Amino acid sequence: MKLDLKLTGCRAITMDPARPASHTIGIWQGRIAGLDEQVADLPAAETADLGGAVVLPGFIDAHTHLAWNGRRTIDITGLTAVTQVLDRLADAPGTGWIEASGYDRRSMDRPLTALDLDRISGARPVYVADLSGHACVVNSVVLKQLPGITSDGWLTENEQLAARTLRLPYSLGEITAELHESARQVLSEGVTMCAEAGIGAGLIASSPLEAAAYQRARLPIRVQLMVSAHVLHDVSADPSDGVPRAIDLGLHTGFGDDMLSLGALKLWTDGGMMARTAALSEPYLGTGGSGQLADSEESMRAAIADGHHAGWQLAIHAIGDRAIDFALDAVQEAQRQRPRPEARHRIEHCGLVRPDQLGRIAELGVVPVIQPSFLHSYGDDYSEVMGAHRAPWMYRGRAFLDHGITIAGSSDRPVADGAPLRAIEFMVHRRSSSGRAVGPDEAITVEEAIRAYTLGGAYACRKEHVLGSLTPGKLADLVVLGDDPRTSDAIAEIPVLATMVGGTLMTQRSS
């Protein structure tokens, strides 16, 4: 046997308990052929000495938005005055929609309104997306096309979706370009697989033909597509199948190959903390509001049951503890109706988890897919609106692991910094960007944090048999780092030297 590639002189953290470390990795036909003595005497078409660099399994981002992240809208990130925003938008090229992103209402000198936007837009519709993805500001041109909605321009959740729907769809050409832009970025951060969280319809979708853009793009990373539950429709299947609603041809989780596949069915049960629409059992401090459920309980419960019956893994967006209660109740009922022990349903974000909910999550085998970088970027704000007694419950780590719960790391890019090393650093130190401690008792070890972005992500995406560890037989996805995260004082600053997918070098840091 002749290897395609042999990597020598490395310090590999394999994430495989059977062989935790390695110094030589053999690769053949896109897979790991063996480690150390298993491949030491085998010839190779190419040999690369890594000079003591650290090698990890490629990072898996289990919840992200590649098209949204790559979209070239007007960036107003960091602007804090309405006059600054208007000056930036006034120069918008073209004659159609003016679209902007990066708006943060919490940091503005005053809230941006439709009347403000009217001053610079003329007859053009304007859509200014909030950082959270759960709100926007639009001008009067848009409001006039939304009968029954009374607003000063600030729209959240379903009203926001109604406004965004006026802009849709984006063309397949636009989406394809956005995907390639994001793929370049994630590869530079060591990410080799992404789960795209919601295509086809709903809050984050770009087109009803969205999956075709991923086929067309042929991205250099692995992608798993979460299909929006909004595209489920009535089907005339045989009654014995017990499938009242599905997508065309009955496709569900698992269809596809190792580069592009269908993942979970994406459902929404509440909003977000930034927009104060995540559904809580107690009000946000200082606002009096407690968020909102995304739809009627009857409708959401039916979608969860129908998706479960149709064979889908479910990815249920639930940030607030009230929404998590609902999600757990609905999953439990769906499992009672049709037991599927292997379903491995997920809760996306799982942002505020009361102590009494931990046992239920473990009992139901639900996988929390968390975004640690939210608390690095927004932990000060979230802590203030949660209060001292609830802040330790946010985006948990240690409590999940102590209950035997597998956690998967993710970014929700572009809502927050998408770099896995940044998130891993937060999971270890639990400090926001200002240095504020956020739930310090939820800190976990470096290796446990790495596991969330490797084996944990693979498990959440039902890919642990081929990804997540440097194990012979698995796909040769790996990231080469300039330092060992286990001993570094600045994990987020460790350089990503190279990223490989299927044994092929996809990106390499210039010297």
Short mmCIF file of C-alpha atoms in Angstrom, two decimals:
data_model
loop_
_atom_site.label_atom_id
_atom_site.label_comp_id
_atom_site.label_asym_id
_atom_site.label_seq_id
_atom_site.Cartn_x
_atom_site.Cartn_y
_atom_site.Cartn_z
CA MET A 1 0.00 0.00 0.00
CA LYS A 2 1.28 3.44 -0.91
CA LEU A 3 -0.13 6.38 1.04
CA ASP A 4 -1.19 9.56 -0.71
CA LEU A 5 0.21 11.69 2.10
CA LYS A 6 2.17 11.13 5.30
CA LEU A 7 2.26 13.86 7.93
CA THR A 8 5.23 13.54 10.27
CA GLY A 9 6.64 15.58 13.13
CA CYS A 10 3.21 16.58 14.44
CA ARG A 11 1.68 16.77 17.88
CA ALA A 12 -1.75 15.38 17.13
CA ILE A 13 -4.57 15.60 19.66
CA THR A 14 -6.70 12.86 18.14
CA MET A 15 -9.83 13.11 20.36
CA ASP A 16 -9.86 9.32 20.19
CA PRO A 17 -9.55 7.83 23.71
CA ALA A 18 -8.08 4.65 22.24
CA ARG A 19 -5.04 6.66 21.05
CA PRO A 20 -5.15 10.23 22.41
CA ALA A 21 -1.91 11.41 20.78
CA SER A 22 0.03 10.78 17.61
CA HIS A 23 3.10 12.06 15.80
CA THR A 24 2.54 10.56 12.32
CA ILE A 25 -0.68 10.47 10.27
CA GLY A 26 -1.09 8.46 7.08
CA ILE A 27 -3.74 9.48 4.56
CA TRP A 28 -5.07 7.40 1.65
CA GLN A 29 -8.03 8.16 -0.63
CA GLY A 30 -9.27 10.96 1.60
CA ARG A 31 -9.26 8.94 4.81
CA ILE A 32 -6.93 8.36 7.72
CA ALA A 33 -5.12 5.12 6.91
CA GLY A 34 -3.31 4.83 10.22
CA LEU A 35 -1.24 6.50 12.91
CA ASP A 36 2.36 6.21 14.08
CA GLU A 37 3.65 2.62 13.81
CA GLN A 38 0.66 1.65 11.66
CA VAL A 39 2.01 3.77 8.78
CA ALA A 40 5.63 4.45 9.73
CA ASP A 41 7.05 1.98 7.22
CA LEU A 42 4.58 2.66 4.41
CA PRO A 43 5.76 4.64 1.36
CA ALA A 44 3.89 7.82 0.47
CA ALA A 45 3.46 9.89 -2.67
CA GLU A 46 4.14 12.94 -0.51
CA THR A 47 5.55 13.40 2.97
CA ALA A 48 5.23 16.62 4.96
CA ASP A 49 7.14 17.32 8.17
CA LEU A 50 5.00 19.63 10.30
CA GLY A 51 7.89 20.63 12.54
CA GLY A 52 6.10 20.00 15.82
CA ALA A 53 2.85 21.78 14.90
CA VAL A 54 -0.33 20.75 16.72
CA VAL A 55 -2.95 18.84 14.69
CA LEU A 56 -6.61 18.51 15.63
CA PRO A 57 -9.61 17.02 13.86
CA GLY A 58 -11.21 19.67 11.66
CA PHE A 59 -13.61 21.88 13.60
CA ILE A 60 -17.33 21.34 13.02
CA ASP A 61 -19.67 24.33 13.23
CA ALA A 62 -22.97 22.64 14.04
CA HIS A 63 -25.14 25.76 13.51
CA THR A 64 -24.22 28.55 11.13
CA HIS A 65 -25.55 30.66 8.26
CA LEU A 66 -23.16 30.64 5.33
CA ALA A 67 -25.27 32.55 2.81
CA TRP A 68 -26.28 35.23 5.30
CA ASN A 69 -22.69 35.58 6.47
CA GLY A 70 -21.39 35.99 2.93
CA ARG A 71 -24.06 38.48 1.85
CA ARG A 72 -22.66 41.82 0.77
CA THR A 73 -25.00 44.32 2.37
CA ILE A 74 -24.02 47.73 3.68
CA ASP A 75 -22.15 47.12 6.92
CA ILE A 76 -23.12 49.44 9.77
CA THR A 77 -21.46 47.39 12.51
CA GLY A 78 -20.17 49.60 15.31
CA LEU A 79 -22.12 52.71 14.33
CA THR A 80 -23.82 54.21 17.37
CA ALA A 81 -25.50 57.38 16.07
CA VAL A 82 -28.52 57.61 13.80
CA THR A 83 -26.75 60.30 11.77
CA GLN A 84 -23.84 57.91 11.14
CA VAL A 85 -26.19 55.20 9.91
CA LEU A 86 -28.03 57.57 7.59
CA ASP A 87 -24.77 58.93 6.15
CA ARG A 88 -23.64 55.37 5.41
CA LEU A 89 -26.94 54.38 3.76
CA ALA A 90 -27.28 57.59 1.74
CA ASP A 91 -24.50 56.43 -0.58
CA ALA A 92 -26.15 53.07 -1.37
CA PRO A 93 -25.59 52.25 -5.06
CA GLY A 94 -28.29 51.03 -7.43
CA THR A 95 -32.01 51.64 -7.60
CA GLY A 96 -33.58 48.69 -5.75
CA TRP A 97 -33.59 47.60 -2.14
CA ILE A 98 -31.17 49.21 0.29
CA GLU A 99 -30.00 46.47 2.64
CA ALA A 100 -27.80 46.93 5.68
CA SER A 101 -26.56 44.66 8.45
CA GLY A 102 -24.88 45.01 11.81
CA TYR A 103 -27.46 47.29 13.45
CA ASP A 104 -27.38 47.13 17.26
CA ARG A 105 -30.32 48.99 18.76
CA ARG A 106 -28.92 48.62 22.27
CA SER A 107 -25.87 50.77 21.54
CA MET A 108 -27.53 53.55 19.53
CA ASP A 109 -27.91 57.15 20.71
CA ARG A 110 -31.60 56.61 19.96
CA PRO A 111 -33.56 53.97 18.04
CA LEU A 112 -33.50 54.22 14.27
CA THR A 113 -37.01 54.70 12.80
CA ALA A 114 -38.82 54.48 9.50
CA LEU A 115 -39.04 58.27 9.35
CA ASP A 116 -35.26 58.49 9.67
CA LEU A 117 -34.81 56.05 6.79
CA ASP A 118 -37.36 57.92 4.67
CA ARG A 119 -35.02 60.93 4.64
CA ILE A 120 -32.39 59.12 2.58
CA SER A 121 -34.35 56.46 0.67
CA GLY A 122 -36.85 58.18 -1.60
CA ALA A 123 -38.95 55.49 -3.29
CA ARG A 124 -36.46 52.71 -2.51
CA PRO A 125 -37.39 50.10 0.13
CA VAL A 126 -34.94 49.84 3.04
CA TYR A 127 -34.23 46.82 5.25
CA VAL A 128 -31.76 47.24 8.12
CA ALA A 129 -31.08 43.90 9.81
CA ASP A 130 -30.51 43.75 13.54
CA LEU A 131 -27.41 41.87 14.70
CA SER A 132 -29.59 39.20 16.31
CA GLY A 133 -31.31 38.14 13.09
CA HIS A 134 -34.62 38.43 14.95
CA ALA A 135 -35.44 42.07 14.21
CA CYS A 136 -35.03 44.80 11.62
CA VAL A 137 -35.82 48.43 10.87
CA VAL A 138 -37.61 49.29 7.62
CA ASN A 139 -38.75 52.51 5.99
CA SER A 140 -42.28 53.63 5.16
CA VAL A 141 -42.08 52.20 1.64
CA VAL A 142 -41.90 48.75 3.23
CA LEU A 143 -44.43 49.44 5.98
CA LYS A 144 -47.05 50.41 3.41
CA GLN A 145 -46.76 46.91 1.95
CA LEU A 146 -47.45 45.29 5.33
CA PRO A 147 -51.18 45.77 6.00
CA GLY A 148 -52.22 45.38 9.59
CA ILE A 149 -48.77 46.12 10.99
CA THR A 150 -48.47 49.35 12.97
CA SER A 151 -44.87 50.23 13.72
CA ASP A 152 -42.32 53.03 13.83
CA GLY A 153 -40.17 50.82 11.60
CA TRP A 154 -38.86 48.36 14.24
CA LEU A 155 -40.10 44.85 13.47
CA THR A 156 -39.42 41.60 15.28
CA GLU A 157 -39.99 37.89 14.57
CA ASN A 158 -43.05 37.24 12.34
CA GLU A 159 -43.46 40.91 11.41
CA GLN A 160 -39.79 40.98 10.45
CA LEU A 161 -40.31 37.82 8.38
CA ALA A 162 -43.18 39.50 6.56
CA ALA A 163 -40.90 42.41 5.64
CA ARG A 164 -38.05 40.17 4.59
CA THR A 165 -40.35 38.10 2.41
CA LEU A 166 -40.97 41.20 0.30
CA ARG A 167 -37.28 41.20 -0.61
CA LEU A 168 -36.95 37.46 -1.32
CA PRO A 169 -35.82 35.56 -3.22
CA TYR A 170 -32.13 36.03 -3.81
CA SER A 171 -30.89 34.49 -7.05
CA LEU A 172 -28.97 31.23 -7.13
CA GLY A 173 -25.99 33.14 -8.52
CA GLU A 174 -26.03 35.54 -5.56
CA ILE A 175 -26.33 32.70 -3.03
CA THR A 176 -23.54 30.72 -4.66
CA ALA A 177 -21.18 33.68 -4.45
CA GLU A 178 -22.13 34.22 -0.79
CA LEU A 179 -21.42 30.58 0.00
CA HIS A 180 -17.95 30.70 -1.51
CA GLU A 181 -17.16 33.87 0.43
CA SER A 182 -18.12 32.19 3.71
CA ALA A 183 -16.33 28.94 2.86
CA ARG A 184 -13.05 30.85 2.46
CA GLN A 185 -13.55 32.45 5.85
CA VAL A 186 -14.42 29.30 7.79
CA LEU A 187 -11.54 27.33 6.28
CA SER A 188 -9.13 30.02 7.48
CA GLU A 189 -10.45 29.35 11.00
CA GLY A 190 -10.02 25.58 10.82
CA VAL A 191 -13.66 24.71 10.15
CA THR A 192 -14.10 21.76 7.80
CA MET A 193 -17.85 21.12 8.17
CA CYS A 194 -20.82 23.44 8.65
CA ALA A 195 -24.48 22.79 9.36
CA GLU A 196 -26.52 25.43 7.54
CA ALA A 197 -29.36 26.27 9.94
CA GLY A 198 -32.52 26.72 7.91
CA ILE A 199 -32.98 26.74 4.13
CA GLY A 200 -36.00 26.99 1.85
CA ALA A 201 -38.31 29.18 3.94
CA GLY A 202 -38.49 31.00 7.25
CA LEU A 203 -36.44 33.65 9.00
CA ILE A 204 -33.01 32.87 7.51
CA ALA A 205 -33.89 31.42 4.10
CA SER A 206 -32.70 33.00 0.85
CA SER A 207 -34.75 31.20 -1.82
CA PRO A 208 -37.19 28.30 -2.25
CA LEU A 209 -34.49 26.85 -4.55
CA GLU A 210 -31.74 27.26 -1.96
CA ALA A 211 -30.48 23.66 -1.94
CA ALA A 212 -29.71 24.04 -5.65
CA ALA A 213 -27.21 26.78 -4.81
CA TYR A 214 -25.27 24.37 -2.60
CA GLN A 215 -25.25 21.78 -5.36
CA ARG A 216 -24.05 24.38 -7.82
CA ALA A 217 -21.41 25.82 -5.49
CA ARG A 218 -19.45 22.57 -4.90
CA LEU A 219 -17.91 24.09 -1.77
CA PRO A 220 -14.51 22.99 -0.46
CA ILE A 221 -16.07 22.28 2.96
CA ARG A 222 -18.60 19.69 4.04
CA VAL A 223 -22.11 21.07 4.46
CA GLN A 224 -25.20 19.65 6.08
CA LEU A 225 -28.44 21.45 5.26
CA MET A 226 -31.16 21.99 7.84
CA VAL A 227 -34.47 22.26 6.01
CA SER A 228 -37.00 24.74 7.38
CA ALA A 229 -40.14 23.09 8.77
CA HIS A 230 -42.11 25.73 6.87
CA VAL A 231 -41.64 23.65 3.70
CA LEU A 232 -43.41 20.59 5.11
CA HIS A 233 -46.64 19.99 3.22
CA ASP A 234 -49.49 17.50 3.23
CA VAL A 235 -48.68 14.24 1.49
CA SER A 236 -50.94 11.39 0.41
CA ALA A 237 -48.78 8.61 1.78
CA ASP A 238 -50.07 5.20 2.75
CA PRO A 239 -51.79 5.56 6.15
CA SER A 240 -49.61 2.81 7.58
CA ASP A 241 -46.56 5.03 7.06
CA GLY A 242 -47.89 7.52 9.61
CA VAL A 243 -46.44 10.49 7.70
CA PRO A 244 -49.05 13.25 7.25
CA ARG A 245 -46.58 15.96 6.14
CA ALA A 246 -43.19 15.75 4.45
CA ILE A 247 -41.07 17.37 1.76
CA ASP A 248 -41.18 16.13 -1.82
CA LEU A 249 -40.21 12.50 -2.38
CA GLY A 250 -40.16 11.89 1.38
CA LEU A 251 -36.52 12.98 1.71
CA HIS A 252 -35.34 13.45 5.27
CA THR A 253 -32.26 13.52 7.50
CA GLY A 254 -29.37 11.50 6.06
CA PHE A 255 -29.94 11.97 2.33
CA GLY A 256 -26.77 12.94 0.44
CA ASP A 257 -23.09 12.17 0.78
CA ASP A 258 -20.09 13.19 2.87
CA MET A 259 -19.78 16.59 1.15
CA LEU A 260 -23.44 17.70 0.97
CA SER A 261 -26.32 16.13 2.83
CA LEU A 262 -29.66 16.79 4.47
CA GLY A 263 -29.43 17.24 8.21
CA ALA A 264 -32.12 18.15 10.67
CA LEU A 265 -35.52 19.76 10.17
CA LYS A 266 -35.25 23.31 11.55
CA LEU A 267 -38.07 24.66 13.71
CA TRP A 268 -38.43 27.88 15.70
CA THR A 269 -40.15 28.17 19.09
CA ASP A 270 -39.05 31.65 20.20
CA GLY A 271 -36.88 34.63 19.33
CA GLY A 272 -33.54 35.91 20.63
CA MET A 273 -32.05 37.52 23.72
CA MET A 274 -30.66 40.53 21.87
CA ALA A 275 -34.09 41.44 20.54
CA ARG A 276 -35.65 40.52 23.93
CA THR A 277 -37.94 38.04 22.15
CA ALA A 278 -36.56 34.79 23.60
CA ALA A 279 -39.41 33.31 25.64
CA LEU A 280 -38.64 33.40 29.37
CA SER A 281 -40.54 32.13 32.39
CA GLU A 282 -39.64 35.37 34.23
CA PRO A 283 -39.39 38.84 32.63
CA TYR A 284 -36.20 40.44 31.36
CA LEU A 285 -34.86 42.82 33.98
CA GLY A 286 -35.58 46.44 33.15
CA THR A 287 -38.10 45.75 30.40
CA GLY A 288 -41.08 44.01 31.97
CA GLY A 289 -41.36 41.78 28.91
CA SER A 290 -40.78 38.02 28.89
CA GLY A 291 -40.37 37.42 25.16
CA GLN A 292 -42.70 35.40 22.97
CA LEU A 293 -43.25 32.03 21.42
CA ALA A 294 -42.73 32.01 17.67
CA ASP A 295 -46.19 30.70 16.79
CA SER A 296 -49.23 29.09 18.39
CA GLU A 297 -48.38 26.13 20.58
CA GLU A 298 -50.74 23.97 18.54
CA SER A 299 -48.99 24.79 15.27
CA MET A 300 -45.47 24.29 16.66
CA ARG A 301 -46.40 21.05 18.40
CA ALA A 302 -47.87 19.71 15.15
CA ALA A 303 -44.72 20.59 13.19
CA ILE A 304 -42.52 18.83 15.76
CA ALA A 305 -44.72 15.72 15.72
CA ASP A 306 -44.98 15.63 11.92
CA GLY A 307 -41.23 16.04 11.45
CA HIS A 308 -40.54 13.32 13.99
CA HIS A 309 -43.04 10.96 12.34
CA ALA A 310 -41.54 11.63 8.90
CA GLY A 311 -38.10 10.44 10.03
CA TRP A 312 -36.36 13.75 10.55
CA GLN A 313 -33.88 14.62 13.21
CA LEU A 314 -35.27 17.85 14.67
CA ALA A 315 -33.27 21.04 15.29
CA ILE A 316 -35.55 23.11 17.50
CA HIS A 317 -34.60 26.75 18.02
CA ALA A 318 -35.28 27.44 21.71
CA ILE A 319 -33.30 30.09 23.57
CA GLY A 320 -35.43 31.06 26.59
CA ASP A 321 -36.28 28.61 29.36
CA ARG A 322 -40.02 28.83 28.58
CA ALA A 323 -39.33 27.86 24.97
CA ILE A 324 -37.08 25.02 26.15
CA ASP A 325 -39.93 23.75 28.35
CA PHE A 326 -42.18 23.72 25.30
CA ALA A 327 -39.60 22.00 23.10
CA LEU A 328 -38.97 19.26 25.66
CA ASP A 329 -42.69 18.67 26.17
CA ALA A 330 -43.28 18.44 22.42
CA VAL A 331 -40.36 16.07 21.83
CA GLN A 332 -41.48 13.87 24.70
CA GLU A 333 -45.00 13.67 23.26
CA ALA A 334 -43.71 12.91 19.75
CA GLN A 335 -41.54 10.13 21.14
CA ARG A 336 -44.53 8.76 23.06
CA GLN A 337 -46.58 8.64 19.86
CA ARG A 338 -43.82 7.00 17.81
CA PRO A 339 -40.72 5.94 19.74
CA ARG A 340 -37.49 6.64 17.86
CA PRO A 341 -34.64 6.15 20.33
CA GLU A 342 -32.11 6.94 17.59
CA ALA A 343 -33.71 10.29 16.63
CA ARG A 344 -31.06 12.39 18.39
CA HIS A 345 -33.13 15.58 18.34
CA ARG A 346 -31.37 18.87 19.00
CA ILE A 347 -32.15 22.13 20.74
CA GLU A 348 -30.47 24.98 18.90
CA HIS A 349 -28.98 27.60 21.25
CA CYS A 350 -30.45 26.19 24.50
CA GLY A 351 -29.55 29.60 25.90
CA LEU A 352 -31.16 29.77 29.34
CA VAL A 353 -31.49 26.41 31.06
CA ARG A 354 -32.90 26.20 34.58
CA PRO A 355 -31.41 23.56 36.89
CA ASP A 356 -34.64 21.54 36.79
CA GLN A 357 -34.45 21.26 33.00
CA LEU A 358 -31.06 19.55 32.91
CA GLY A 359 -32.39 16.12 33.89
CA ARG A 360 -35.11 16.27 31.25
CA ILE A 361 -32.62 17.14 28.51
CA ALA A 362 -30.50 14.17 29.54
CA GLU A 363 -33.47 11.80 29.80
CA LEU A 364 -34.75 12.69 26.32
CA GLY A 365 -31.28 12.38 24.77
CA VAL A 366 -31.55 15.89 23.33
CA VAL A 367 -28.32 17.53 22.10
CA PRO A 368 -27.83 21.21 23.05
CA VAL A 369 -26.15 23.05 20.18
CA ILE A 370 -24.67 26.10 21.89
CA GLN A 371 -22.88 29.30 20.81
CA PRO A 372 -20.29 30.17 23.47
CA SER A 373 -19.12 33.26 21.56
CA PHE A 374 -22.50 34.88 22.22
CA LEU A 375 -21.41 35.35 25.81
CA HIS A 376 -17.96 36.56 24.81
CA SER A 377 -19.51 39.22 22.57
CA TYR A 378 -22.75 39.99 24.41
CA GLY A 379 -22.29 38.49 27.88
CA ASP A 380 -22.38 41.85 29.66
CA ASP A 381 -25.75 42.74 28.16
CA TYR A 382 -27.22 39.28 28.60
CA SER A 383 -26.09 39.17 32.24
CA GLU A 384 -27.78 42.48 32.96
CA VAL A 385 -31.15 41.47 31.52
CA MET A 386 -31.05 38.02 33.12
CA GLY A 387 -30.00 39.19 36.57
CA ALA A 388 -27.60 37.58 39.01
CA HIS A 389 -29.72 34.49 39.72
CA ARG A 390 -30.21 33.56 36.03
CA ALA A 391 -26.93 34.65 34.44
CA PRO A 392 -25.14 31.43 35.57
CA TRP A 393 -27.70 29.37 33.60
CA MET A 394 -26.77 30.84 30.20
CA TYR A 395 -25.16 28.70 27.50
CA ARG A 396 -24.08 26.10 30.01
CA GLY A 397 -21.07 23.83 29.81
CA ARG A 398 -20.17 22.00 33.03
CA ALA A 399 -23.76 21.30 34.08
CA PHE A 400 -24.53 19.68 30.73
CA LEU A 401 -21.46 17.45 30.90
CA ASP A 402 -22.08 16.52 34.54
CA HIS A 403 -25.54 15.28 33.50
CA GLY A 404 -24.06 13.12 30.75
CA ILE A 405 -25.32 15.43 28.00
CA THR A 406 -23.33 15.71 24.77
CA ILE A 407 -22.85 19.34 23.75
CA ALA A 408 -22.08 20.61 20.27
CA GLY A 409 -20.31 23.89 19.67
CA SER A 410 -21.36 26.32 16.96
CA SER A 411 -21.26 29.97 15.97
CA ASP A 412 -24.62 31.11 14.55
CA ARG A 413 -22.33 33.11 12.27
CA PRO A 414 -22.68 36.03 11.47
CA VAL A 415 -24.51 36.85 14.72
CA ALA A 416 -21.22 36.48 16.61
CA ASP A 417 -17.55 35.74 15.98
CA GLY A 418 -17.44 32.37 14.22
CA ALA A 419 -13.88 31.30 15.10
CA PRO A 420 -13.95 28.02 17.08
CA LEU A 421 -10.77 28.89 18.98
CA ARG A 422 -12.47 32.04 20.31
CA ALA A 423 -15.42 29.96 21.50
CA ILE A 424 -13.17 27.32 23.05
CA GLU A 425 -11.33 30.01 25.00
CA PHE A 426 -14.62 31.32 26.36
CA MET A 427 -15.80 27.85 27.38
CA VAL A 428 -12.62 27.46 29.42
CA HIS A 429 -12.45 30.93 31.02
CA ARG A 430 -16.14 32.07 30.87
CA ARG A 431 -15.24 35.75 30.50
CA SER A 432 -16.87 38.28 28.19
CA SER A 433 -14.88 40.62 25.97
CA SER A 434 -14.85 43.17 28.82
CA GLY A 435 -13.46 40.59 31.26
CA ARG A 436 -16.73 40.03 33.11
CA ALA A 437 -17.20 36.54 34.53
CA VAL A 438 -20.33 34.92 33.08
CA GLY A 439 -21.36 31.74 34.86
CA PRO A 440 -17.82 30.81 35.94
CA ASP A 441 -19.05 27.53 37.46
CA GLU A 442 -19.95 26.40 33.93
CA ALA A 443 -16.28 26.45 32.83
CA ILE A 444 -14.97 23.21 31.29
CA THR A 445 -11.51 21.93 30.41
CA VAL A 446 -9.75 22.71 27.14
CA GLU A 447 -10.13 19.14 25.91
CA GLU A 448 -13.83 19.13 26.77
CA ALA A 449 -14.25 22.37 24.83
CA ILE A 450 -12.34 20.98 21.84
CA ARG A 451 -14.59 17.91 21.97
CA ALA A 452 -17.66 20.15 21.59
CA TYR A 453 -16.23 21.43 18.28
CA THR A 454 -15.11 18.04 17.01
CA LEU A 455 -16.79 14.88 18.28
CA GLY A 456 -19.70 16.83 19.79
CA GLY A 457 -20.45 18.56 16.52
CA ALA A 458 -20.09 15.28 14.62
CA TYR A 459 -22.51 13.61 17.04
CA ALA A 460 -25.08 16.41 16.69
CA CYS A 461 -24.86 16.07 12.90
CA ARG A 462 -24.98 12.25 13.04
CA LYS A 463 -21.50 12.06 11.51
CA GLU A 464 -19.44 10.69 14.38
CA HIS A 465 -18.73 7.49 12.43
CA VAL A 466 -16.72 9.46 9.85
CA LEU A 467 -15.75 12.76 11.52
CA GLY A 468 -14.75 14.28 14.83
CA SER A 469 -11.55 12.39 15.67
CA LEU A 470 -8.28 11.40 14.03
CA THR A 471 -9.13 7.70 13.91
CA PRO A 472 -8.11 5.24 11.19
CA GLY A 473 -10.95 4.84 8.72
CA LYS A 474 -12.42 8.29 9.32
CA LEU A 475 -12.32 11.13 6.80
CA ALA A 476 -9.04 13.01 6.80
CA ASP A 477 -10.31 16.41 7.92
CA LEU A 478 -7.83 18.21 10.13
CA VAL A 479 -6.56 21.58 11.25
CA VAL A 480 -2.93 22.48 11.93
CA LEU A 481 -2.35 24.98 14.76
CA GLY A 482 0.66 27.02 15.75
CA ASP A 483 0.32 26.18 19.45
CA ASP A 484 -1.31 23.70 21.80
CA PRO A 485 -4.65 25.02 23.15
CA ARG A 486 -4.15 22.95 26.31
CA THR A 487 -1.14 24.99 27.36
CA SER A 488 -1.76 28.35 25.68
CA ASP A 489 -2.70 31.45 27.68
CA ALA A 490 -4.41 32.96 24.62
CA ILE A 491 -6.31 30.19 22.84
CA ALA A 492 -8.22 32.58 20.59
CA GLU A 493 -4.95 33.99 19.24
CA ILE A 494 -3.43 30.67 18.20
CA PRO A 495 -2.74 30.82 14.45
CA VAL A 496 -4.44 28.34 12.14
CA LEU A 497 -1.56 27.23 9.92
CA ALA A 498 -3.48 24.95 7.55
CA THR A 499 -6.83 23.26 7.06
CA MET A 500 -7.35 19.98 5.21
CA VAL A 501 -10.59 18.40 3.99
CA GLY A 502 -10.44 14.78 2.89
CA GLY A 503 -6.65 14.89 2.92
CA THR A 504 -6.53 17.87 0.56
CA LEU A 505 -4.96 21.12 1.67
CA MET A 506 -7.68 23.77 1.40
CA THR A 507 -6.00 26.73 3.03
CA GLN A 508 -2.54 27.50 4.35
CA ARG A 509 -1.32 30.49 6.31
CA SER A 510 1.25 32.49 4.42
CA SER A 511 4.58 32.73 6.22
#
